[in-house]
XYZ file of N, CA, C and O in Angstrom:
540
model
N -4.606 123.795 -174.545
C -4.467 122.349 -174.559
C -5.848 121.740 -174.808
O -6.868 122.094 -174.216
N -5.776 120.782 -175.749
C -7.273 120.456 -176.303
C -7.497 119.252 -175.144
O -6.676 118.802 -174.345
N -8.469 119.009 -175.286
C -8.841 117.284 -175.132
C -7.912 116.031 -175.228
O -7.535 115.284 -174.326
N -7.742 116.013 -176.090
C -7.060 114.683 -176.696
C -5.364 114.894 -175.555
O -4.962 113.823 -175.099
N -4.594 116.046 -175.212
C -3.080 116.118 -174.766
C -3.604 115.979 -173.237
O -2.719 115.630 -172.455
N -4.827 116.180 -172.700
C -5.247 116.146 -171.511
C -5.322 114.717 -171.146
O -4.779 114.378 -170.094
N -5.815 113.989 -171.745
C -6.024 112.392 -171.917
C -4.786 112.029 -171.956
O -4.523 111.206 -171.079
N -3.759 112.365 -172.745
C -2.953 111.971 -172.722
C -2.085 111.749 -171.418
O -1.336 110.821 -171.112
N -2.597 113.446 -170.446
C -1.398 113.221 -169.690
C -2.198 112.828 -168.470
O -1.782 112.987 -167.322
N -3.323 112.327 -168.770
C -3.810 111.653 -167.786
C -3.185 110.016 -167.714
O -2.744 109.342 -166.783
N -3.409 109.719 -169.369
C -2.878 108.285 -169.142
C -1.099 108.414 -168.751
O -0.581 107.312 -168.570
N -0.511 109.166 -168.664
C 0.726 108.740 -168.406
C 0.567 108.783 -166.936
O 1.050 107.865 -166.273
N -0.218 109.999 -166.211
C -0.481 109.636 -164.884
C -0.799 108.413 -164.162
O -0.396 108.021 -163.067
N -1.606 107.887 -165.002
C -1.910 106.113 -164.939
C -1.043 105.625 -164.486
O -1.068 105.188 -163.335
N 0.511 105.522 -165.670
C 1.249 105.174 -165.427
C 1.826 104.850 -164.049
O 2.318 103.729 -163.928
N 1.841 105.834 -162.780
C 2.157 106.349 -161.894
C 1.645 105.623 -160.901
O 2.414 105.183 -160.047
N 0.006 105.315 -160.814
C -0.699 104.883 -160.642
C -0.535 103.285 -159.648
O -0.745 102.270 -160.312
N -0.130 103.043 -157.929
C 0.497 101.503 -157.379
C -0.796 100.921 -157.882
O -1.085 100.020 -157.093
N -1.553 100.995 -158.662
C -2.510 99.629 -158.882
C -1.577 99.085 -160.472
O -1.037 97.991 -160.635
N -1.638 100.345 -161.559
C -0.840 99.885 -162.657
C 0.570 99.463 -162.239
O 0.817 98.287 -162.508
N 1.623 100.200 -161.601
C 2.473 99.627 -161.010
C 3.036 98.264 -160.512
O 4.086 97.637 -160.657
N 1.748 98.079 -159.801
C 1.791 96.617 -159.345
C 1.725 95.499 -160.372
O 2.656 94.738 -160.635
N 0.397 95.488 -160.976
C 0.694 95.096 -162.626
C 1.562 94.836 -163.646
O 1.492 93.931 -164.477
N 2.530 95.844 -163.503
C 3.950 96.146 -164.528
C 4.355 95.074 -163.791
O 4.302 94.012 -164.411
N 4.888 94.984 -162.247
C 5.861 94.462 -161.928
C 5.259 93.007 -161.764
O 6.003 92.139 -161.308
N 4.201 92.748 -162.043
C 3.985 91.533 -161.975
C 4.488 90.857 -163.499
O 5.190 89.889 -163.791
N 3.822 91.792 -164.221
C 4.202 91.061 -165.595
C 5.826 91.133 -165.873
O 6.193 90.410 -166.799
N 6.569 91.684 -165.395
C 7.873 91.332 -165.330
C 8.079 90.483 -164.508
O 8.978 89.755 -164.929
N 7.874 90.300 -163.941
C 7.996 89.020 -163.122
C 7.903 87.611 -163.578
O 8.630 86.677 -163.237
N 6.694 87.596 -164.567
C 6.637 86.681 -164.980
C 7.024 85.793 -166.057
O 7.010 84.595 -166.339
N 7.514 87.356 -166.721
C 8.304 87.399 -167.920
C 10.295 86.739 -167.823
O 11.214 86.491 -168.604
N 10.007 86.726 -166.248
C 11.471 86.417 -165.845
C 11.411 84.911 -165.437
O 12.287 84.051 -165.531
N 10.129 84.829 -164.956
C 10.339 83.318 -164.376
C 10.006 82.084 -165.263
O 8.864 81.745 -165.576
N 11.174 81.448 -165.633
C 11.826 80.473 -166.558
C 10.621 79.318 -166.439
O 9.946 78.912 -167.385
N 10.509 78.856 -164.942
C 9.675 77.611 -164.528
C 8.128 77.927 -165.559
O 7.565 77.150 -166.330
N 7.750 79.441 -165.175
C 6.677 79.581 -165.879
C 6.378 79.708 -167.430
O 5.447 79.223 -168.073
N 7.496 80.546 -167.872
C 7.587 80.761 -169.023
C 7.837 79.045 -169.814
O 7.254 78.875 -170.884
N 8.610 77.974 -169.302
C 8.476 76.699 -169.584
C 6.993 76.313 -170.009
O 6.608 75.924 -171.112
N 6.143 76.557 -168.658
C 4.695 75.737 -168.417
C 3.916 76.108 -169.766
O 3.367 75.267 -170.477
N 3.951 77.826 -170.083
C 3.519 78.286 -170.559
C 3.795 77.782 -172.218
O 2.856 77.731 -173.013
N 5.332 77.393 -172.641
C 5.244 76.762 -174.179
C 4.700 75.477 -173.797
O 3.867 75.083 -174.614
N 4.851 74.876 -173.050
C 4.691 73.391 -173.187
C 2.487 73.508 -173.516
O 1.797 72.871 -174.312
N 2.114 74.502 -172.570
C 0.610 74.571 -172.958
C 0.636 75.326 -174.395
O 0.121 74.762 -175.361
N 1.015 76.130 -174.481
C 0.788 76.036 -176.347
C 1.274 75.289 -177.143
O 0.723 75.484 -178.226
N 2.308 74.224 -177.235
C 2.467 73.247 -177.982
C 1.696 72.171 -177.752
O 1.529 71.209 -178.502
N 1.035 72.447 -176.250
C 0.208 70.951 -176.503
C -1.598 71.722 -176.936
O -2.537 70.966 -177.186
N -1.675 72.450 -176.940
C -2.567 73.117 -177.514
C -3.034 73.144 -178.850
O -4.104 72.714 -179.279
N -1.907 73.822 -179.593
C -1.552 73.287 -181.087
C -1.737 71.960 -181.187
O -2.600 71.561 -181.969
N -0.957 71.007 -180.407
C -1.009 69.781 -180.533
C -2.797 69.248 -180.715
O -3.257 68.442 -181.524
N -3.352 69.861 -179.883
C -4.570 69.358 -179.767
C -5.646 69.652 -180.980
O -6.535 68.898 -181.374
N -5.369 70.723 -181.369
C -6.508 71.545 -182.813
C -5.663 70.733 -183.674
O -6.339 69.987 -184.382
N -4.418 70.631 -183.847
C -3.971 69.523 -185.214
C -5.062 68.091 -185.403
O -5.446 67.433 -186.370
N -5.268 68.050 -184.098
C -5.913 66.868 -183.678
C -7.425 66.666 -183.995
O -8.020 65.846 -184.695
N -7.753 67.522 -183.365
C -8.768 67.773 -183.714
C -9.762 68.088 -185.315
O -10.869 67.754 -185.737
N -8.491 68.990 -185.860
C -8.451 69.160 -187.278
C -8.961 68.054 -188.590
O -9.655 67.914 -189.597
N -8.018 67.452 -187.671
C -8.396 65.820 -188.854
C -9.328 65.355 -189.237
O -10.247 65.069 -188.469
N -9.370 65.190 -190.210
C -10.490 64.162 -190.856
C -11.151 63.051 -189.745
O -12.283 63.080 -189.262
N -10.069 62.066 -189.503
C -10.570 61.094 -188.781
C -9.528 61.369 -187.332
O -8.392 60.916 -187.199
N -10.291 62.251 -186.312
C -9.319 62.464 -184.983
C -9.587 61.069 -184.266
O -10.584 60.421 -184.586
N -8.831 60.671 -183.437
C -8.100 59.615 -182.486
C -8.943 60.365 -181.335
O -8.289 61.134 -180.631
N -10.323 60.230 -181.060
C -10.776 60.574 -180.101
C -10.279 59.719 -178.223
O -10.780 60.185 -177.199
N -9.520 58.797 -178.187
C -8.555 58.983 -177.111
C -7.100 59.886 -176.824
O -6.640 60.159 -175.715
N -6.638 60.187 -177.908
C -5.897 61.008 -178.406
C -6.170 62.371 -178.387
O -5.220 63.132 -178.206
N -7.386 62.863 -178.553
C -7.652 64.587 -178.077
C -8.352 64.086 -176.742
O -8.783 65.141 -176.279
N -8.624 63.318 -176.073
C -9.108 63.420 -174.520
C -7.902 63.743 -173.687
O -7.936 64.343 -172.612
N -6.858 63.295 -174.277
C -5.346 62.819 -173.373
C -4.966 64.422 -173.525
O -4.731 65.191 -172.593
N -4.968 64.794 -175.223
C -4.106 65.923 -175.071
C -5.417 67.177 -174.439
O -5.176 68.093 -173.652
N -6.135 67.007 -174.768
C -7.372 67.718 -173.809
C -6.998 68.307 -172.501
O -6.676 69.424 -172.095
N -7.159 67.158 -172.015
C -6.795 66.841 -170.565
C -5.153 67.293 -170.013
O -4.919 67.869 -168.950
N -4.065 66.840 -171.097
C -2.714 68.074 -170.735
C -3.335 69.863 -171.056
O -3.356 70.693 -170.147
N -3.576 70.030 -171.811
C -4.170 71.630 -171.683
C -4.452 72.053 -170.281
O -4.073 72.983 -169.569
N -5.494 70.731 -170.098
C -6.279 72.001 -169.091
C -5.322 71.706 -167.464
O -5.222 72.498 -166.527
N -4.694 70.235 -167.586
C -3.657 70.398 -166.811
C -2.472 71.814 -166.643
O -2.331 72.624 -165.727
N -1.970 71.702 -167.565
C -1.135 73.038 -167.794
C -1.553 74.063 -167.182
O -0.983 74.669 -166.275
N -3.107 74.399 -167.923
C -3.999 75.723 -168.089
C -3.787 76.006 -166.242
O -3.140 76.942 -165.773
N -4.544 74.894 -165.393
C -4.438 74.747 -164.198
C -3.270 75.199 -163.173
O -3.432 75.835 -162.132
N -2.030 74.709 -163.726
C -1.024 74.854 -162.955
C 0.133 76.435 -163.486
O 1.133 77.050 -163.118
N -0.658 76.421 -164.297
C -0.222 78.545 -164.734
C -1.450 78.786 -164.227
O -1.558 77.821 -163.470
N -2.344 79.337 -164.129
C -3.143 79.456 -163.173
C -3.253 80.124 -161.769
O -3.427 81.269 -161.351
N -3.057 78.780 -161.187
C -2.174 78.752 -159.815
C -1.144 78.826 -159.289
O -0.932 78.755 -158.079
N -0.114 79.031 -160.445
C 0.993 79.649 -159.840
C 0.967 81.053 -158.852
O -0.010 81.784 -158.688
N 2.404 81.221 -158.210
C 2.035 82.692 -157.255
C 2.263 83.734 -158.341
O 1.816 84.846 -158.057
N 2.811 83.626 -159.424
C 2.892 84.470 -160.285
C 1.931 85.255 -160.972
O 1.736 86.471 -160.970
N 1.285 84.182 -161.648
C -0.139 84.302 -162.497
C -1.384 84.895 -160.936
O -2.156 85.851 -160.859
N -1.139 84.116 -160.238
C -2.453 84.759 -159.142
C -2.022 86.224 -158.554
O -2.768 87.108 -158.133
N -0.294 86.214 -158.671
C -0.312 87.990 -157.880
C -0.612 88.780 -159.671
O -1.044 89.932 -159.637
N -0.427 88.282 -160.799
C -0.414 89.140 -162.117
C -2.145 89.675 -161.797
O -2.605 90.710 -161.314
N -2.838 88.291 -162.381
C -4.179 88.529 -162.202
C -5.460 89.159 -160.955
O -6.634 89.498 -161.102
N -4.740 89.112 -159.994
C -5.126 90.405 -158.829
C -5.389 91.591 -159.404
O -6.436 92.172 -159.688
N -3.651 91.978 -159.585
C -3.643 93.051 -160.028
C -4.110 93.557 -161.284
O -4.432 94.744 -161.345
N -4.230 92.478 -162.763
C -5.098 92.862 -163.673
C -6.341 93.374 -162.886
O -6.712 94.542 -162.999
N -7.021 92.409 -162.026
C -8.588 93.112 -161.896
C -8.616 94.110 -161.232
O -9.577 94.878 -161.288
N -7.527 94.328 -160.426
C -7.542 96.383 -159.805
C -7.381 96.884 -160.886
O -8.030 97.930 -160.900
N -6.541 96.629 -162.429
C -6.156 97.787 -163.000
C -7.687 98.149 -163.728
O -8.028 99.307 -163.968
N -8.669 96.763 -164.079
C -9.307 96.886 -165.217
C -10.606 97.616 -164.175
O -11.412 98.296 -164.809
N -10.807 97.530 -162.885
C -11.647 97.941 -161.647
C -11.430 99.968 -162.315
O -12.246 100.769 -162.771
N -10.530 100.020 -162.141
C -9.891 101.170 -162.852
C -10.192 101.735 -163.854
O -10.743 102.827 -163.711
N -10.006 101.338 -164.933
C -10.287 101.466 -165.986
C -12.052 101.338 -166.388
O -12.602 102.261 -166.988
N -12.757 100.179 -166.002
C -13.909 100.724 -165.890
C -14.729 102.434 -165.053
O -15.594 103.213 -165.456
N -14.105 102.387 -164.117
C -14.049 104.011 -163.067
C -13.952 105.075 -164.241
O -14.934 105.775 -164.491
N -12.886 105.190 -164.893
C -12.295 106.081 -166.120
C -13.154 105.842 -167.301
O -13.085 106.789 -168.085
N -13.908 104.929 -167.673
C -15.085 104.773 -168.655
C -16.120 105.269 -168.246
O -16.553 106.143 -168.997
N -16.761 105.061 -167.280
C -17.718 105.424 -166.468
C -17.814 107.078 -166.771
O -18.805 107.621 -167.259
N -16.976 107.539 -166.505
C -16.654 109.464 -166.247
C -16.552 109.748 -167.460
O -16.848 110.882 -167.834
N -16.075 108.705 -168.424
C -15.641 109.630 -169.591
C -17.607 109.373 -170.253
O -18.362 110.285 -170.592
N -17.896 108.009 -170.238
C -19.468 108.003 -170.535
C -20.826 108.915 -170.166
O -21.701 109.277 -170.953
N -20.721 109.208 -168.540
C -21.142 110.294 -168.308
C -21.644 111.570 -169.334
O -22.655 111.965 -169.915
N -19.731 112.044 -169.068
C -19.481 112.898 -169.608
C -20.103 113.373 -170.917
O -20.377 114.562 -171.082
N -20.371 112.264 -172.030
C -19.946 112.056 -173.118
C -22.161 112.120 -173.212
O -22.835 112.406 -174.202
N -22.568 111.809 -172.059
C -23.927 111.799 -171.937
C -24.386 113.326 -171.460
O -25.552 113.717 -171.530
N -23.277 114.121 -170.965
C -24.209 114.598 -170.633
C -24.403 115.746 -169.148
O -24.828 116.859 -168.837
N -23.535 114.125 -168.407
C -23.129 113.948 -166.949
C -22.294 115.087 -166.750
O -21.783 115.841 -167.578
N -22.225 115.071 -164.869
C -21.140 115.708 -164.397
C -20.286 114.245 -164.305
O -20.735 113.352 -163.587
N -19.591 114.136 -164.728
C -17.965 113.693 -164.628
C -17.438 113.629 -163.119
O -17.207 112.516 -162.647
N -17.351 114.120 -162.785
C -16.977 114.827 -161.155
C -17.860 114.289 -160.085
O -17.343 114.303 -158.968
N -19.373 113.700 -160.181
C -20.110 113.221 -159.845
C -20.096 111.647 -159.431
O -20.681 111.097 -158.498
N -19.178 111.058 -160.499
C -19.276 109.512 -161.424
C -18.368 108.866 -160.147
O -17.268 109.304 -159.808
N -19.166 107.575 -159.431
C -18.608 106.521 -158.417
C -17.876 105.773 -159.032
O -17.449 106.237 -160.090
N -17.398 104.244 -158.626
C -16.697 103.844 -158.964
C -17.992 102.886 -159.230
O -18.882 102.549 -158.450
N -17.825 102.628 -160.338
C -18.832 100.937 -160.363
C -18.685 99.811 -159.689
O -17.732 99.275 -159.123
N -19.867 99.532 -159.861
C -20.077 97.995 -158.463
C -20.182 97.546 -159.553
O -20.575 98.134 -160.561
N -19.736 96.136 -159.410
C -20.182 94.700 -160.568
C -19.647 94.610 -161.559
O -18.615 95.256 -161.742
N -20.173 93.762 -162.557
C -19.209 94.185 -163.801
C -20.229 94.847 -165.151
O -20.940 95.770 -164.753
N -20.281 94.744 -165.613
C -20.762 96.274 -167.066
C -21.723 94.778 -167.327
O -21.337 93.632 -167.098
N -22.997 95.180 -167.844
C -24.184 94.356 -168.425
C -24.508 94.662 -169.841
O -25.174 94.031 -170.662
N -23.751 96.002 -169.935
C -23.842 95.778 -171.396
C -24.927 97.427 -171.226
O -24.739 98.252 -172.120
N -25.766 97.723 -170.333
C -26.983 98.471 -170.595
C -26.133 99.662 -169.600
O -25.545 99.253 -168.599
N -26.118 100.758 -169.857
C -26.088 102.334 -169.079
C -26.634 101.777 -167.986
O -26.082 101.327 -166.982
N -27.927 101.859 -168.313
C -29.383 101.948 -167.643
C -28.724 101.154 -165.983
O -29.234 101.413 -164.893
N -28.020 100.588 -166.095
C -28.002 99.187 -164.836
C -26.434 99.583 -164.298
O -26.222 99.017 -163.226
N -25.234 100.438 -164.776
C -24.225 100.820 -164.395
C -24.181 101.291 -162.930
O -24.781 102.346 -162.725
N -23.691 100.813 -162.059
C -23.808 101.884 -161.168
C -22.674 103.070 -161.028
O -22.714 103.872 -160.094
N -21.929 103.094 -161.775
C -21.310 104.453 -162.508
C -21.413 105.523 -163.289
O -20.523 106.251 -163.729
N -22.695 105.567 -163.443
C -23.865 106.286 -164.772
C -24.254 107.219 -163.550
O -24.082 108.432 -163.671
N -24.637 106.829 -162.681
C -25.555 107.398 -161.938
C -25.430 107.810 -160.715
O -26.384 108.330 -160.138
């Protein structure tokens, strides 16, 4: 078994995984709930609404403040829904995760023991050098 079918059946292990789990069932969740899925066209039509607006030659600058201002209304109240706040939890455990699994495979890929590799503190700067998953 090479590399690549090992990965593989790691990511289906993922799958398995109550942080991805939790995730799934959030995004079904949200995918079910009507109230949200509403909030959610009404902010992309007024969204659209707003770059049409904006678009123009000569925009109605009270006219993109108003529809401005519905965006970020919207934006706000998906947001704060219990939906979107239990989805987005759990996005940042999965992606907490997924950085962990970069980390090992970077290592690795350096050099590293793999087997060694913590979980990172913080979020990625862009530099190895400052990871605390490198090291």
């Amino acid at each position: 078994m090479d590399c690549i079918d090992l990965f593989k059946k790691a990511a289906a292990a993922l799958q398995t995984d109550p942080r991805y789990l939790e995730l799934d069932a959030a995004r079904r969740e949200n995918d079910m709930d009507e109230e949200l899925q509403n909030m959610i066209g009404e902010f992309n039509l007024a969204r659209l609404d707003l770059n049409n607006e904006s678009a123009k030659a000569e925009t109605d600058a009270a006219r993109v403040a108003e529809l401005n201002e519905r965006v970020n209304d919207l934006y706000s109240q998906i947001m704060a829904s219990e939906g979107m706040v239990r989805y987005n939890a759990a996005k940042a455990e999965c992606e907490a995760m997924v950085s962990h699994i970069d980390a090992i495979i970077n290592t690795a890929m350096n050099g590293g023991d793999p087997m060694t590799v913590q979980a990172p503190t913080g979020g990625c700067t862009g530099s190895c050098s400052t990871c605390g998953g490198c090291h």
